[in-house]
Coordinates of N, CA and C in Angstrom, one line a residue:
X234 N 116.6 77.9 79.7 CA 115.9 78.7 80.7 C 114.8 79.6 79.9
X235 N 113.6 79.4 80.9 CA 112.5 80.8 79.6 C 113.2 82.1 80.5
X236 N 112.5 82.6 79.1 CA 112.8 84.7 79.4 C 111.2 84.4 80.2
X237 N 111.5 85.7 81.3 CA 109.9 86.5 81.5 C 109.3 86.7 81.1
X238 N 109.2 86.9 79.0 CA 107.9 86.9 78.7 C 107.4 85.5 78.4
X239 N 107.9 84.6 78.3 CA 107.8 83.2 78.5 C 107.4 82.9 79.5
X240 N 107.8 83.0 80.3 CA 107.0 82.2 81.7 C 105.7 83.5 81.7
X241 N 105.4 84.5 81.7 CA 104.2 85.4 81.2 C 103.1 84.6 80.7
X242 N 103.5 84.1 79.2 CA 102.6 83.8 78.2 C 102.1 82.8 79.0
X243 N 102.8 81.8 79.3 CA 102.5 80.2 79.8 C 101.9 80.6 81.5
X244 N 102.0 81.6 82.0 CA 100.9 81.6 83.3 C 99.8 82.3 82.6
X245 N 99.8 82.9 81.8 CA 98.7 83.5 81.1 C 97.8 82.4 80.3
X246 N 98.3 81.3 80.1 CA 97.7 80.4 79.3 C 97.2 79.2 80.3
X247 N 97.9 79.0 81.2 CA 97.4 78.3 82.2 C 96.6 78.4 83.2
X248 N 96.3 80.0 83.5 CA 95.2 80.7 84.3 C 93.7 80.7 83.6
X249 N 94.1 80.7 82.2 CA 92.7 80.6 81.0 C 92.1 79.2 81.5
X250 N 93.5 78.4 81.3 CA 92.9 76.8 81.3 C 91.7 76.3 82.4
X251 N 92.6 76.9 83.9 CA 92.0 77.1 84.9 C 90.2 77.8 84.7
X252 N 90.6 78.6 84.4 CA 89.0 79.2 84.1 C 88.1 78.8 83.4
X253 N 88.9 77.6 82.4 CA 87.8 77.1 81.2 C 87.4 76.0 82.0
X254 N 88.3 75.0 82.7 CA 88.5 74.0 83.2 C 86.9 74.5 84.0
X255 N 86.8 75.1 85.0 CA 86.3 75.6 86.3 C 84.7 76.3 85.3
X256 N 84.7 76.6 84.1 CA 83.6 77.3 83.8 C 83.1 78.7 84.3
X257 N 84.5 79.5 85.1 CA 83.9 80.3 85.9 C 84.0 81.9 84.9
X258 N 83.4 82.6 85.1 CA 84.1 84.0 84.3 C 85.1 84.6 84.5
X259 N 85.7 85.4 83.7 CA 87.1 86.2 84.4 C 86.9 86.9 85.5
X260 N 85.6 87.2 85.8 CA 85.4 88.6 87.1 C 85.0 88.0 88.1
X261 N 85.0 86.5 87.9 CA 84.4 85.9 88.5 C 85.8 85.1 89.7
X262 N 87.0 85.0 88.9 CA 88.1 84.2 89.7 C 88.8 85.4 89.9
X263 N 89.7 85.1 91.2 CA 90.8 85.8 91.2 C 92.0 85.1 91.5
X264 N 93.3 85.6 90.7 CA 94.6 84.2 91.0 C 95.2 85.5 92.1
X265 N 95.4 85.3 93.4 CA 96.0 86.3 94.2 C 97.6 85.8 94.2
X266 N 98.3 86.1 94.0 CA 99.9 85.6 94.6 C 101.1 86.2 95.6
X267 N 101.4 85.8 96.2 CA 102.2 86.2 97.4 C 103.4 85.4 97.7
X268 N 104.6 86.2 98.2 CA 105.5 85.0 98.5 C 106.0 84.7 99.4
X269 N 106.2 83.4 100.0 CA 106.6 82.9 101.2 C 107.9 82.7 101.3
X270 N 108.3 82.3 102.4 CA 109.4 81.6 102.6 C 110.6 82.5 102.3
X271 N 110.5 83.6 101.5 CA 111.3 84.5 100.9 C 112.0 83.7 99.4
X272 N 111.0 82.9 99.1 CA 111.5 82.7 97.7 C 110.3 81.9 96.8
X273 N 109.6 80.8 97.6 CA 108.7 80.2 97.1 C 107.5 81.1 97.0
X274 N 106.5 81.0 96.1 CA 105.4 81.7 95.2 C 103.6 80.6 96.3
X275 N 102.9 81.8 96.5 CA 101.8 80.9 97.5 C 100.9 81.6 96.2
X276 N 100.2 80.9 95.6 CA 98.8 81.1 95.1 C 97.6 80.6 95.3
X277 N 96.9 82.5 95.8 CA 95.4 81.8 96.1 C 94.4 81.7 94.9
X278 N 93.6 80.9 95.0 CA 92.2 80.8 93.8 C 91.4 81.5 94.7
X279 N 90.5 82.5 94.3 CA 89.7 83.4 95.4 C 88.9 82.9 93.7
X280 N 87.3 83.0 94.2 CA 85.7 82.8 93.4 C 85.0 84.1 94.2
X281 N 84.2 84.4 93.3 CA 83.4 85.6 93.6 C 82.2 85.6 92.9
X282 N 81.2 85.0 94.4 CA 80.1 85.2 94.0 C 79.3 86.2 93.5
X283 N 78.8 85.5 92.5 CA 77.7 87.3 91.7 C 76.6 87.5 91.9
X284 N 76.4 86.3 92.8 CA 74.8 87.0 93.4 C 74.5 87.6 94.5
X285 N 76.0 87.2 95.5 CA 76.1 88.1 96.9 C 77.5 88.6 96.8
X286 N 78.1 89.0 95.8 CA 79.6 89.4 95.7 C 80.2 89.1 97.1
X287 N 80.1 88.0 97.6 CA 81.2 87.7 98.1 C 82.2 86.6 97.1
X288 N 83.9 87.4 98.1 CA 85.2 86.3 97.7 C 85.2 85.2 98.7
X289 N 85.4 84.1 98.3 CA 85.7 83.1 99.2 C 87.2 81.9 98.2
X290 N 87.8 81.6 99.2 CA 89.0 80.8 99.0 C 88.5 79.4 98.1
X291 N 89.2 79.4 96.8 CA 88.6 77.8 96.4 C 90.1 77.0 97.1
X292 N 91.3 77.8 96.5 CA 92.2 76.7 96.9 C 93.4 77.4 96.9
X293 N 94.9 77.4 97.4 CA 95.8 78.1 97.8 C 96.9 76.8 97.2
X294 N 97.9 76.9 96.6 CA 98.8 76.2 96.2 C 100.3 77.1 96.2
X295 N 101.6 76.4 96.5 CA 102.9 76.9 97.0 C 103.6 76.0 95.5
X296 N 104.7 77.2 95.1 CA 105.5 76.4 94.2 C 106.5 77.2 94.0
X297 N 107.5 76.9 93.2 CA 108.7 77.5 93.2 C 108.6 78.5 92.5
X298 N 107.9 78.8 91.6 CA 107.7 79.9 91.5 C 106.2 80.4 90.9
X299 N 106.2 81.4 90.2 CA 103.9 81.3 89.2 C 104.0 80.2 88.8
X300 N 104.2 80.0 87.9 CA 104.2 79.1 86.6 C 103.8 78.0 87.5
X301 N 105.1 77.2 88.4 CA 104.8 76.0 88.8 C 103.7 76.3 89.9
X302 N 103.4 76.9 90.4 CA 102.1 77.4 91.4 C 100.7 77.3 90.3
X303 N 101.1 77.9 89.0 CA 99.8 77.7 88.3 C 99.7 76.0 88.0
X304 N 100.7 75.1 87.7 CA 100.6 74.0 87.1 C 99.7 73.2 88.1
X305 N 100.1 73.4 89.4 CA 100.0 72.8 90.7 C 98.6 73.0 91.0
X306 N 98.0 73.9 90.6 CA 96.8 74.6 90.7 C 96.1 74.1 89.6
X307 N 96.1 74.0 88.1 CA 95.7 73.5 87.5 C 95.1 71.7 87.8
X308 N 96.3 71.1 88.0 CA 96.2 69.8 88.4 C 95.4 69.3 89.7
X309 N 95.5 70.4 91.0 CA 94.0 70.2 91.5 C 93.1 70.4 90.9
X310 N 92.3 71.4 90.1 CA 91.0 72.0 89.7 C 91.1 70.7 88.8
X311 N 91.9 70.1 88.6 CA 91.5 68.9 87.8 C 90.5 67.6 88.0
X312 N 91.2 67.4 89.8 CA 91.0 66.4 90.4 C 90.1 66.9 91.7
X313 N 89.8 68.2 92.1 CA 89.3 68.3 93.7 C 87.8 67.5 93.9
X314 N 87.2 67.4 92.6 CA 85.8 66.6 92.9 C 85.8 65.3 93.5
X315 N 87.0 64.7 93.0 CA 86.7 62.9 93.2 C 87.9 63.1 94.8
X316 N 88.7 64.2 95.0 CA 89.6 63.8 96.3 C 88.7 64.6 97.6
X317 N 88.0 65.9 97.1 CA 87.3 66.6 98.7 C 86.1 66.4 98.6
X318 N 85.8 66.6 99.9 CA 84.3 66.5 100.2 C 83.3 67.7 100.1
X319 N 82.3 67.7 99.8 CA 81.3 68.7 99.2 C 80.9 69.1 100.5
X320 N 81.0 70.7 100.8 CA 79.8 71.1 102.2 C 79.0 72.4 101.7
X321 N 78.0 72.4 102.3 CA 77.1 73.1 102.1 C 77.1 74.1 103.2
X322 N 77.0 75.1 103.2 CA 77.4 76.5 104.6 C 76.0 77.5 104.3
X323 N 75.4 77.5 105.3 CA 74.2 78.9 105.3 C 74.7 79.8 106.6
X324 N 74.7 81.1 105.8 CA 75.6 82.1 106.6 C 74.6 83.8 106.1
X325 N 74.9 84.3 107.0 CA 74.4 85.7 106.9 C 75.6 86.6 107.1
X326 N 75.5 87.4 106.7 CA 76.9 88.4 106.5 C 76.0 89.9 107.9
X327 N 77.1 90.5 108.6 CA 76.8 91.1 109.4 C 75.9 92.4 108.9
X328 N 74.7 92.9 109.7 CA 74.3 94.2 108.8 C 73.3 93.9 108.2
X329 N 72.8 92.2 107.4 CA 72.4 91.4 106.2 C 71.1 90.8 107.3
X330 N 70.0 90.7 106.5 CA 69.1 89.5 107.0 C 68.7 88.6 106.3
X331 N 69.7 88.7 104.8 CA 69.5 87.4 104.4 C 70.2 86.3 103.8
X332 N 69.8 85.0 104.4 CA 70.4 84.0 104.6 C 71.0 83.5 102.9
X333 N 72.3 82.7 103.1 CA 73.1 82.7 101.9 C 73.6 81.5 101.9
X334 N 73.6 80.5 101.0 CA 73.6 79.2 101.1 C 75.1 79.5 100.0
X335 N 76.3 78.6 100.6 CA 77.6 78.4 99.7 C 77.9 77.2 99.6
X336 N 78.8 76.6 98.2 CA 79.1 75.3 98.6 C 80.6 75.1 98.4
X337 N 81.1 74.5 98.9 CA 82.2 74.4 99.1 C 82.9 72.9 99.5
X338 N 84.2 72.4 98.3 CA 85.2 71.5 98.1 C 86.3 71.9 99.3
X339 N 86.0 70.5 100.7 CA 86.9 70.9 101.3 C 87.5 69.0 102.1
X340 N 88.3 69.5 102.4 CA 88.8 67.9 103.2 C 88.1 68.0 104.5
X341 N 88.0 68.8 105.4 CA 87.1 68.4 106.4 C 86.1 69.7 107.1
X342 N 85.5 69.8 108.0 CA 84.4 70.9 108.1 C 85.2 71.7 108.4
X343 N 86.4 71.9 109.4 CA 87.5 73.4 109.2 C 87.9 74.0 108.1
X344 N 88.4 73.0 107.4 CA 88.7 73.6 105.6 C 87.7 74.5 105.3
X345 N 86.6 73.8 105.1 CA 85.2 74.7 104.3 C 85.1 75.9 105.1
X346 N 85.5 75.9 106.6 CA 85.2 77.1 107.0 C 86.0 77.9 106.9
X347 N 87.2 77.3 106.9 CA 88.4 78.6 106.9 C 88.5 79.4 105.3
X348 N 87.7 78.1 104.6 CA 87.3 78.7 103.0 C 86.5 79.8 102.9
X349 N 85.4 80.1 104.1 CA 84.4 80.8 103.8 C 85.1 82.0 104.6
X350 N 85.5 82.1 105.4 CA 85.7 83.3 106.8 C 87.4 83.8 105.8
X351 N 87.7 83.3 104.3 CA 89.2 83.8 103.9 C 89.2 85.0 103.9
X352 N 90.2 86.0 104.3 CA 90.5 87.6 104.2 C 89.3 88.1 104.6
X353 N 88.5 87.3 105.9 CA 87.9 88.8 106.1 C 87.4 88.1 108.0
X354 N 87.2 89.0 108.7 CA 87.5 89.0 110.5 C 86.0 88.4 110.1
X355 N 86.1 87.0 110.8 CA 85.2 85.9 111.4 C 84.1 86.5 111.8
X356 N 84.0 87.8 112.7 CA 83.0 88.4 113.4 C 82.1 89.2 112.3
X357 N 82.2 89.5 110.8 CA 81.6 89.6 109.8 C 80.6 88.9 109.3
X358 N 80.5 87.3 109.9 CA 79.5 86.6 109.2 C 79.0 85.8 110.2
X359 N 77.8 85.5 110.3 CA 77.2 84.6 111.7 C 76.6 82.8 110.6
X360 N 77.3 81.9 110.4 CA 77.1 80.7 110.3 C 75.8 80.1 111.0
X361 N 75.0 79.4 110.1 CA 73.8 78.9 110.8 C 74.2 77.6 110.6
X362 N 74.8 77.1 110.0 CA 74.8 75.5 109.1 C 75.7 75.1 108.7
X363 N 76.9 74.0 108.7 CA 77.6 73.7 108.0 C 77.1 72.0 108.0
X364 N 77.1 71.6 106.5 CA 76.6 70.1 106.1 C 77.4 69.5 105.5
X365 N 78.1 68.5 105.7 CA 78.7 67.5 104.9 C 77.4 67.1 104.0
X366 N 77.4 67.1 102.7 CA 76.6 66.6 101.5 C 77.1 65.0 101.3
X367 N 75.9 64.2 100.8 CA 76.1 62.9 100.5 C 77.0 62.6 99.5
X368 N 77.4 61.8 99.1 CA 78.4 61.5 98.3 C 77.7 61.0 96.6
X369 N 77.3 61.3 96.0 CA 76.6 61.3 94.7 C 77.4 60.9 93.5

C-alpha cells in the first residue's frame, strides 16, 4: 500500500505530465477535485484562457481515488483528439462587446456547451455560434 506522500509525489508527477502532454502553462490549468458518491474522487481539468481570462471545462474524470482520477485523466488528454469532435463557439461575455471565439474537444454540440457555460450562470454569456469543425 503507498503512504500519502506516495500517492502525493505520483499525483504531482502525473498532473506535470498532463501539462507537458497538453503544452499548457501551470496558470494556465486547473486540476479541481471533489468527491462524489461519498467516497469516489470527480476531477475537473478547468483551462484558462489568457487572453480573455476566462475558465472553461476541458474534461471531468471519476476514480477511486486522485491518483486513479489523475491516471484516468491522463489517458484521455492522451487520446481526446482522435475520439471528440472539434467545435468552434463565438460568444460575448455579459457587460463585453467583444466577440470571443473558443474551441473546444467535445462528443456532441451539448458537451461543448456545457464545456463553455462550466461554473458560471448561462445568463453571463450570450452565444452567437456554435460550429462542428471539419474533420482534418
Amino acid at each position: 500500500m503507498e503512504t500519502l506522500s506516495e500517492m502525493h509525489v505520483e499525483a504531482a508527477r502525473i498532473q506535470q505530465e498532463i501539462k507537458d502532454y497538453l503544452g499548457l502553462r501551470t496558470s494556465d490549468l486547473v486540476f479541481e477535485y471533489s468527491t462524489v458518491d461519498g467516497h469516489k474522487v470527480k476531477l475537473d481539468l478547468i483551462t484558462i484562457n489568457p487572453r480573455h481570462n476566462q475558465a472553461f471545462l476541458f474534461h471531468n474524470e471519476t476514480g477511486a481515488d486522485k491518483v486513479d482520477a489523475l491516471k484516468k485523466m491522463l489517458a484521455y488528454v492522451q487520446q481526446y483528439k482522435e475520439k471528440e469532435n472539434s467545435y468552434t463557439i463565438q460568444w460575448v461575455a455579459k457587460g463585453d462587446t467583444e466577440l470571443h471565439t473558443s474551441y473546444f474537444k467535445a462528443s456532441n454540440i451539448l458537451d461543448a456547451l456545457q464545456k463553455l457555460y462550466y461554473g458560471r450562470d448561462m445568463n453571463t454569456l450570450t452565444v452567437f455560434s456554435v460550429v462542428l469543425n471539419p474533420i482534418s
